[in-house]
Short mmCIF file of C-alpha atoms and ligand atoms in Angstrom, two decimals:
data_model
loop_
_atom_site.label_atom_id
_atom_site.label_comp_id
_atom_site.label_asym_id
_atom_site.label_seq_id
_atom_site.Cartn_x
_atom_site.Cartn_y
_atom_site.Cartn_z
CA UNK A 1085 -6.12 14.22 -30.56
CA UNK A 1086 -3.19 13.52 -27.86
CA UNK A 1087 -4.86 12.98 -24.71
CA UNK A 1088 -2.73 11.76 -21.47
CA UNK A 1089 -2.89 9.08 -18.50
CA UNK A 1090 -1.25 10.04 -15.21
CA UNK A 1091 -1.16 7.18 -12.67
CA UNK A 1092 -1.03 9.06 -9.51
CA UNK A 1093 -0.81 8.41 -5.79
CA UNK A 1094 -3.02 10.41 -3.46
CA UNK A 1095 -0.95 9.39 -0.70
CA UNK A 1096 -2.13 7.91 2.79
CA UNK A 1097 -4.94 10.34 3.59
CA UNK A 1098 -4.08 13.76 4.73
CA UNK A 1099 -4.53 16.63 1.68
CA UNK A 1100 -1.04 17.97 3.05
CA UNK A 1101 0.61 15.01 1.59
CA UNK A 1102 -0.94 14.71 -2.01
CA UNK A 1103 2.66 16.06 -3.93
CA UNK A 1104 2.22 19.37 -6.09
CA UNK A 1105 2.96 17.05 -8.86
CA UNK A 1106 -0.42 14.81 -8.65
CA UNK A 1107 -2.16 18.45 -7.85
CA UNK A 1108 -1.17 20.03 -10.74
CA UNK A 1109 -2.35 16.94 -12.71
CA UNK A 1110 -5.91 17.00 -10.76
CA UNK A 1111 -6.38 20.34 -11.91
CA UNK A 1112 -5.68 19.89 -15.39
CA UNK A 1113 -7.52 16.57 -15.72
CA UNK A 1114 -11.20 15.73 -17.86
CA UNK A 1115 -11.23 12.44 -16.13
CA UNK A 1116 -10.64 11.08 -12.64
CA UNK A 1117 -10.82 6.95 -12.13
CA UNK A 1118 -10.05 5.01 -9.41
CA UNK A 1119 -11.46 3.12 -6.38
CA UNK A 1120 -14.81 4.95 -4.85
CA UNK A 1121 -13.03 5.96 -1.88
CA UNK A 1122 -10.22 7.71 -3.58
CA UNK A 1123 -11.83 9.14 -6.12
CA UNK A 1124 -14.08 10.43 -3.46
CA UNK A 1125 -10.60 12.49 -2.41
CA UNK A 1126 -10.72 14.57 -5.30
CA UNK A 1127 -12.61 17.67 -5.54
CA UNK A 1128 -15.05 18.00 -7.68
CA UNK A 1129 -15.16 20.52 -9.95
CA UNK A 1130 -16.82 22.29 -13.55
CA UNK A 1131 -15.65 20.20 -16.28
CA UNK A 1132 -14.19 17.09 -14.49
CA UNK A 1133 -16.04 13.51 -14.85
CA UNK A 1134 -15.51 11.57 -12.18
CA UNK A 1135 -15.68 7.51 -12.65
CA UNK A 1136 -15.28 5.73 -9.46
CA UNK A 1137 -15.53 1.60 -9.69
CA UNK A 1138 -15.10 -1.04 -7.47
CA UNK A 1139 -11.86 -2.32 -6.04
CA UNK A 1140 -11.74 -5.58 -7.78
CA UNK A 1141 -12.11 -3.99 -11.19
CA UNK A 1142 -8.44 -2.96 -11.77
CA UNK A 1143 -7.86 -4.21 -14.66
CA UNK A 1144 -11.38 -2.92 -16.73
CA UNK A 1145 -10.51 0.34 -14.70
CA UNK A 1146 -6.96 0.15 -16.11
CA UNK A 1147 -8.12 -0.46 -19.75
CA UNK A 1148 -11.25 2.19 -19.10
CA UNK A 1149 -8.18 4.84 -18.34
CA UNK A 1150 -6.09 3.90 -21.77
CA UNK A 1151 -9.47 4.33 -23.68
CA UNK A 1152 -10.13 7.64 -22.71
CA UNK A 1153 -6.75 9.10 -22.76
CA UNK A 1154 -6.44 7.69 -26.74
CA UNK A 1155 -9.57 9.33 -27.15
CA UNK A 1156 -7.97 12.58 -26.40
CA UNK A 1157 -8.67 12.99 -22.34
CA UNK A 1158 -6.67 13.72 -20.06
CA UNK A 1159 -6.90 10.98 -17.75
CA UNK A 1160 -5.51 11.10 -13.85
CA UNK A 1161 -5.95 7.43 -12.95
CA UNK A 1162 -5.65 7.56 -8.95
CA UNK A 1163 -4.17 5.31 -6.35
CA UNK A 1164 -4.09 5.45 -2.38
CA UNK A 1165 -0.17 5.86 -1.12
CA UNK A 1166 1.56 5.67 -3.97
CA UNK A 1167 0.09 3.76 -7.25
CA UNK A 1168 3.52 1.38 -7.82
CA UNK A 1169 3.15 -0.02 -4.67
CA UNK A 1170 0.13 -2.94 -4.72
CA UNK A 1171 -1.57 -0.60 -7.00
CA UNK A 1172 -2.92 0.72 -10.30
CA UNK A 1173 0.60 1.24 -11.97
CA UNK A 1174 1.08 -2.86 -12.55
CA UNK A 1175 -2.16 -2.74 -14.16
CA UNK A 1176 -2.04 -0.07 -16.49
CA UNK A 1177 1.24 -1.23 -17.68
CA UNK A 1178 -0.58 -5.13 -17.50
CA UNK A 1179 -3.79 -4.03 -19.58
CA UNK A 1180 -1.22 -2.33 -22.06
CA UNK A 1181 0.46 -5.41 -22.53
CA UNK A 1182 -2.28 -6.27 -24.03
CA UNK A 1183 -3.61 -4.55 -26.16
CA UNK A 1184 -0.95 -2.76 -28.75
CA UNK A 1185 -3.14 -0.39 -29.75
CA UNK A 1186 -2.80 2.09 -26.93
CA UNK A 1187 0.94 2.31 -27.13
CA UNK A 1188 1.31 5.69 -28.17
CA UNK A 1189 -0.77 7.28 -25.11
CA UNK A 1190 1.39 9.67 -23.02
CA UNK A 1191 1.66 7.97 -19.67
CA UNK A 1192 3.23 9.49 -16.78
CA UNK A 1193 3.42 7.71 -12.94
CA UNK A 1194 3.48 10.35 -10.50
CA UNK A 1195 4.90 8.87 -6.83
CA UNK A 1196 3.09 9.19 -3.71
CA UNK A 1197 3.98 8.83 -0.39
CA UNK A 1198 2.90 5.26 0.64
CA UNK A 1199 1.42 3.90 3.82
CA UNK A 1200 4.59 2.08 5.04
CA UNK A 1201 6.74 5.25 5.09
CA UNK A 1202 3.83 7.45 6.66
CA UNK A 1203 3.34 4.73 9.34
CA UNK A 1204 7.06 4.35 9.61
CA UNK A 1205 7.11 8.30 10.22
CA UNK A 1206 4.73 8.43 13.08
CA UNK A 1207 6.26 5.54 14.72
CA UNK A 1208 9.87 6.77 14.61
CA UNK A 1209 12.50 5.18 12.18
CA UNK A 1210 11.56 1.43 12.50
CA UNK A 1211 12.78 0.96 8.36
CA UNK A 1212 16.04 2.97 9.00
CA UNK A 1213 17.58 -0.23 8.28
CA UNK A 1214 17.07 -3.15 5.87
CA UNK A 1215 13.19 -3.66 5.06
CA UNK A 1216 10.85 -5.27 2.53
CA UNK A 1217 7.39 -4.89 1.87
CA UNK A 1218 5.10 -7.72 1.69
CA UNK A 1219 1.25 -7.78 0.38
CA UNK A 1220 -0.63 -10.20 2.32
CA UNK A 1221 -3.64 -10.20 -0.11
CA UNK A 1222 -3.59 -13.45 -1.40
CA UNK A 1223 -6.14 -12.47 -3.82
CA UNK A 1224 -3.29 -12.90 -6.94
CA UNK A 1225 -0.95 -15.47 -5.27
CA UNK A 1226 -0.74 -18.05 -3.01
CA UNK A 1227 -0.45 -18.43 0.46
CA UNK A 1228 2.44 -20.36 0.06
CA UNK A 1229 4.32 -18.06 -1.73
CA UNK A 1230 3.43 -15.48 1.14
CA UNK A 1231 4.39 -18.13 3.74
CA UNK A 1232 7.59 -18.58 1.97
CA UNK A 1233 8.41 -14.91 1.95
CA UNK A 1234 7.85 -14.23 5.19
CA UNK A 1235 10.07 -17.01 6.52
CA UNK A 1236 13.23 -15.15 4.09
CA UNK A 1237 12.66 -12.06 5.49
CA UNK A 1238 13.01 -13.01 8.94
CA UNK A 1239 15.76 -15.12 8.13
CA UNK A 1240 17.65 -12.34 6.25
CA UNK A 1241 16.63 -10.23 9.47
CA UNK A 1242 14.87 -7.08 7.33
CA UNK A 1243 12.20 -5.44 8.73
CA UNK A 1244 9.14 -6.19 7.11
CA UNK A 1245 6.26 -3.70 5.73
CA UNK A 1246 2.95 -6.11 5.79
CA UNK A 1247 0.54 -3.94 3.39
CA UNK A 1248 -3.67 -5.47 3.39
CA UNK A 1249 -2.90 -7.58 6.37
CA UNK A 1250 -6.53 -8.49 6.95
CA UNK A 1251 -9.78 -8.36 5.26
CA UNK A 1252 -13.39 -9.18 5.63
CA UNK A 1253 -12.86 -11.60 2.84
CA UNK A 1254 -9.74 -13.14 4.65
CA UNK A 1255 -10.15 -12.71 8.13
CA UNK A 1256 -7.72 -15.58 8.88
CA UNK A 1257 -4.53 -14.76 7.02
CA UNK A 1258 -2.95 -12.25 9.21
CA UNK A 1259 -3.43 -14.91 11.89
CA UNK A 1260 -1.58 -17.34 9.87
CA UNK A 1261 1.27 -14.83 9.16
CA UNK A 1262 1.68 -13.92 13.00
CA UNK A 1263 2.11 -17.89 13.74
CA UNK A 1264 4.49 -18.26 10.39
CA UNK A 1265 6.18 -15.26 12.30
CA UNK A 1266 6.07 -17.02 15.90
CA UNK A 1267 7.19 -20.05 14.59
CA UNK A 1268 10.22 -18.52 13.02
CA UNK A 1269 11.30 -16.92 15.97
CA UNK A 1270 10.12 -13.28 15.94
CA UNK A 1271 8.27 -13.93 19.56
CA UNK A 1272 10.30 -10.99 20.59
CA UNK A 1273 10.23 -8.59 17.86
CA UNK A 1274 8.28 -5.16 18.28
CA UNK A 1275 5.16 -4.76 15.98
CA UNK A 1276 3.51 -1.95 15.49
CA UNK A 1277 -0.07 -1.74 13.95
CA UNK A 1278 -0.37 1.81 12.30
CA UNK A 1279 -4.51 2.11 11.76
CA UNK A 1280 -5.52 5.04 9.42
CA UNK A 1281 -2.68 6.95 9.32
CA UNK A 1282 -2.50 10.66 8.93
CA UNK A 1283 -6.43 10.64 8.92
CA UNK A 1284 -8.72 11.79 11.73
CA UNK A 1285 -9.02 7.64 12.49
CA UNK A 1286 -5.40 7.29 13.07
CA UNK A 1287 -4.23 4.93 15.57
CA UNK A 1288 -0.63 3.65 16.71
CA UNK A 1289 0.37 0.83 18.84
CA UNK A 1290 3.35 -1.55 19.32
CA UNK A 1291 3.68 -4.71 21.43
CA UNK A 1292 6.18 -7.57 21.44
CA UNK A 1293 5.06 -10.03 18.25
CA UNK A 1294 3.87 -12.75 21.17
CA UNK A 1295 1.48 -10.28 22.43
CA UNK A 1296 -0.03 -9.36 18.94
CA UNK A 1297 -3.84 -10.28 18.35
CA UNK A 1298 -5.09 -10.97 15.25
CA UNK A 1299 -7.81 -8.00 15.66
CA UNK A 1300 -5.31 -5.44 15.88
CA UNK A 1301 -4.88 -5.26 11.98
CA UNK A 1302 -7.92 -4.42 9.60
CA UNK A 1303 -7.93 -3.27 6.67
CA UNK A 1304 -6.89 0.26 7.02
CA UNK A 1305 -3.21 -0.96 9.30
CA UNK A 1306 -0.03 -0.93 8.12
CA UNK A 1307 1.72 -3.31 9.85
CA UNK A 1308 5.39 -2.97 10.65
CA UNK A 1309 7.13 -6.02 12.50
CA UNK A 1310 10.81 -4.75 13.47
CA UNK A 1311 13.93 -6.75 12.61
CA UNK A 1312 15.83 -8.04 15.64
CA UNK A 1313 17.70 -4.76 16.45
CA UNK A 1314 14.84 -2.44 16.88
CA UNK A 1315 13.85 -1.25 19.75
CA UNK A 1316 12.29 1.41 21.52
CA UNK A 1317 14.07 4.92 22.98
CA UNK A 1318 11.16 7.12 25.13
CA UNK A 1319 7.53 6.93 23.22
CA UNK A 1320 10.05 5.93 19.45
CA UNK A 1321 10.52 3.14 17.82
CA UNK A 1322 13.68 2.50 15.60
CA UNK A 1323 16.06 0.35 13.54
CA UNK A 1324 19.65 1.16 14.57
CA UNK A 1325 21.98 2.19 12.12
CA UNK A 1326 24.19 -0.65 12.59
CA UNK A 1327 23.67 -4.13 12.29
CA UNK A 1328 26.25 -7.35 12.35
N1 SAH B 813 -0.83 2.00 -2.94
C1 SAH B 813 -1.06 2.02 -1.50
C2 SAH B 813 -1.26 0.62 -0.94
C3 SAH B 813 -2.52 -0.07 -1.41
S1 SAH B 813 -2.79 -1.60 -0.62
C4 SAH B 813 0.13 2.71 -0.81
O1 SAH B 813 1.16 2.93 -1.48
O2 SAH B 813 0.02 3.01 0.38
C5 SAH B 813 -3.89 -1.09 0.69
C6 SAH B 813 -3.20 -1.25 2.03
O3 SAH B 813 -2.35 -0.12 2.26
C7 SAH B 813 -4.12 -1.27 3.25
O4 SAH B 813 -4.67 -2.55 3.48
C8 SAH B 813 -3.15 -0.86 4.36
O5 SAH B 813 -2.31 -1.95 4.72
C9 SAH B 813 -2.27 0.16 3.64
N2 SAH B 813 -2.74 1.55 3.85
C10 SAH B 813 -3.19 2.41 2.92
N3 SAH B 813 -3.45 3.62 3.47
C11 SAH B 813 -3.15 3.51 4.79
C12 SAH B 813 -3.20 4.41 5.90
N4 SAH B 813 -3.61 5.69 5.78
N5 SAH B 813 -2.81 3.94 7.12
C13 SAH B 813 -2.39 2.68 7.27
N6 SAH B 813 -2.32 1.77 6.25
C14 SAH B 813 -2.70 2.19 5.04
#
């Protein structure tokens, strides 16, 4: 039996932004696995299980997926955004690490658009220049390691993506990172907290960093703090093309 895994991304909410790619692999899946909510995303329909699981199960989800597609399935493992950024991908490819056996299953990863470049989008251009992405989850690393990184990235003046910027589980980090970003000098920078985007919740603001509140990021914001170019032209915000 030659089943299949597809690691896709649903993208950041809106049905017009799911790719044909990870459509065409909904439609001709047995399985569907992922995180509740996502899962949740796909239609159900005759002949399609559905196994949602909870978020901190990634890598017995991962292993779960494997299983079924070497028992002949054809698995679509999902992923909000897209599932190589702070997703399933790493642990799919982790969980096969580890155990040899699954080798041989056909695995594709299908991209989606991800939450930095759909905020980015509604915002204006504000990564049309040098950018990074950092995951403020410190869930799998530590703070340190997040403290250090933001501290490069200003110094190296990118732009920087902030993806899980707060949770109920760590109300105080994003606090942290805005004073690691104060204290660096970014007082000035634009910020702009994208809530929800491209879903019926959406919600965009910017401010100057030094007028940023920890409250204005939750768990559904993309955070985007601008490097020291950016600016704002009319209702936009953008990186300039040039930079010295
Ligand atoms: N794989 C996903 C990211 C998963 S991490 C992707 O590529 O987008 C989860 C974080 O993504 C959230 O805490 C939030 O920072 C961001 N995010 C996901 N969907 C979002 C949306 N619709 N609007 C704003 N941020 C979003």
């Amino acid at each position: 039996m030659t089943g299949s895994l597809a690691i896709a991304g649903l993208g950041p909410g809106d049905a017009a932004l799911i790719t044909p790619e990870v459509s065409a692999a909904l439609n001709e899946a047995t399985d569907v696995l992922g995180y509740t909510p996502y899962v949740g995303r796909v239609p159900a329909r005759e002949g399609l299980r559905l196994h949602p699981s909870d978020n901190r199960m990634e890598l017995n989800r991962a292993g779960d997926a494997l299983k079924l597609a070497a028992e002949g399935r054809n698995v679509v493992l999902v992923s909000s955004g897209d599932p190589g950024v702070f997703a399933m991908a790493s642990a799919v490819f982790e969980a096969l690490e580890g155990s040899p056996e699954y080798r041989d299953v056909a695995i594709r990863v299908l991209p989606g658009v991800t939450a930095m470049l759909a905020a980015a989008a509604r915002a204006g251009a504000p990564l049309g220049h040098d950018f990074c992405a950092i995951n403020l989850s410190d869930n799998l690393k530590p703070w340190e390691l997040i403290d250090k990184r933001l501290r490069l990235a200003v110094e190296a003046d990118f732009s920087i993506a902030l993806y899980n910027p707060r949770s109920a589980s760590r109300p105080e980090g994003f606090e942290r990172a805005l004073h690691v970003l104060r204290e660096a000098g970014c007082g000035e920078r634009l910020i702009i907290f994208a809530h929800a985007v491209t879903t019926a919740k959406e919600h965009i603001e910017t401010v100057r960093l030094k007028d940023a509140r920890p409250e204005m990021a939750d768990m559904s914001t993309l955070v985007i703090i601008g490097n020291s170019a950016t600016r704002r032209v009319g209702r936009w915000v953008y990186a300039p093309r040039r930079a010295s």
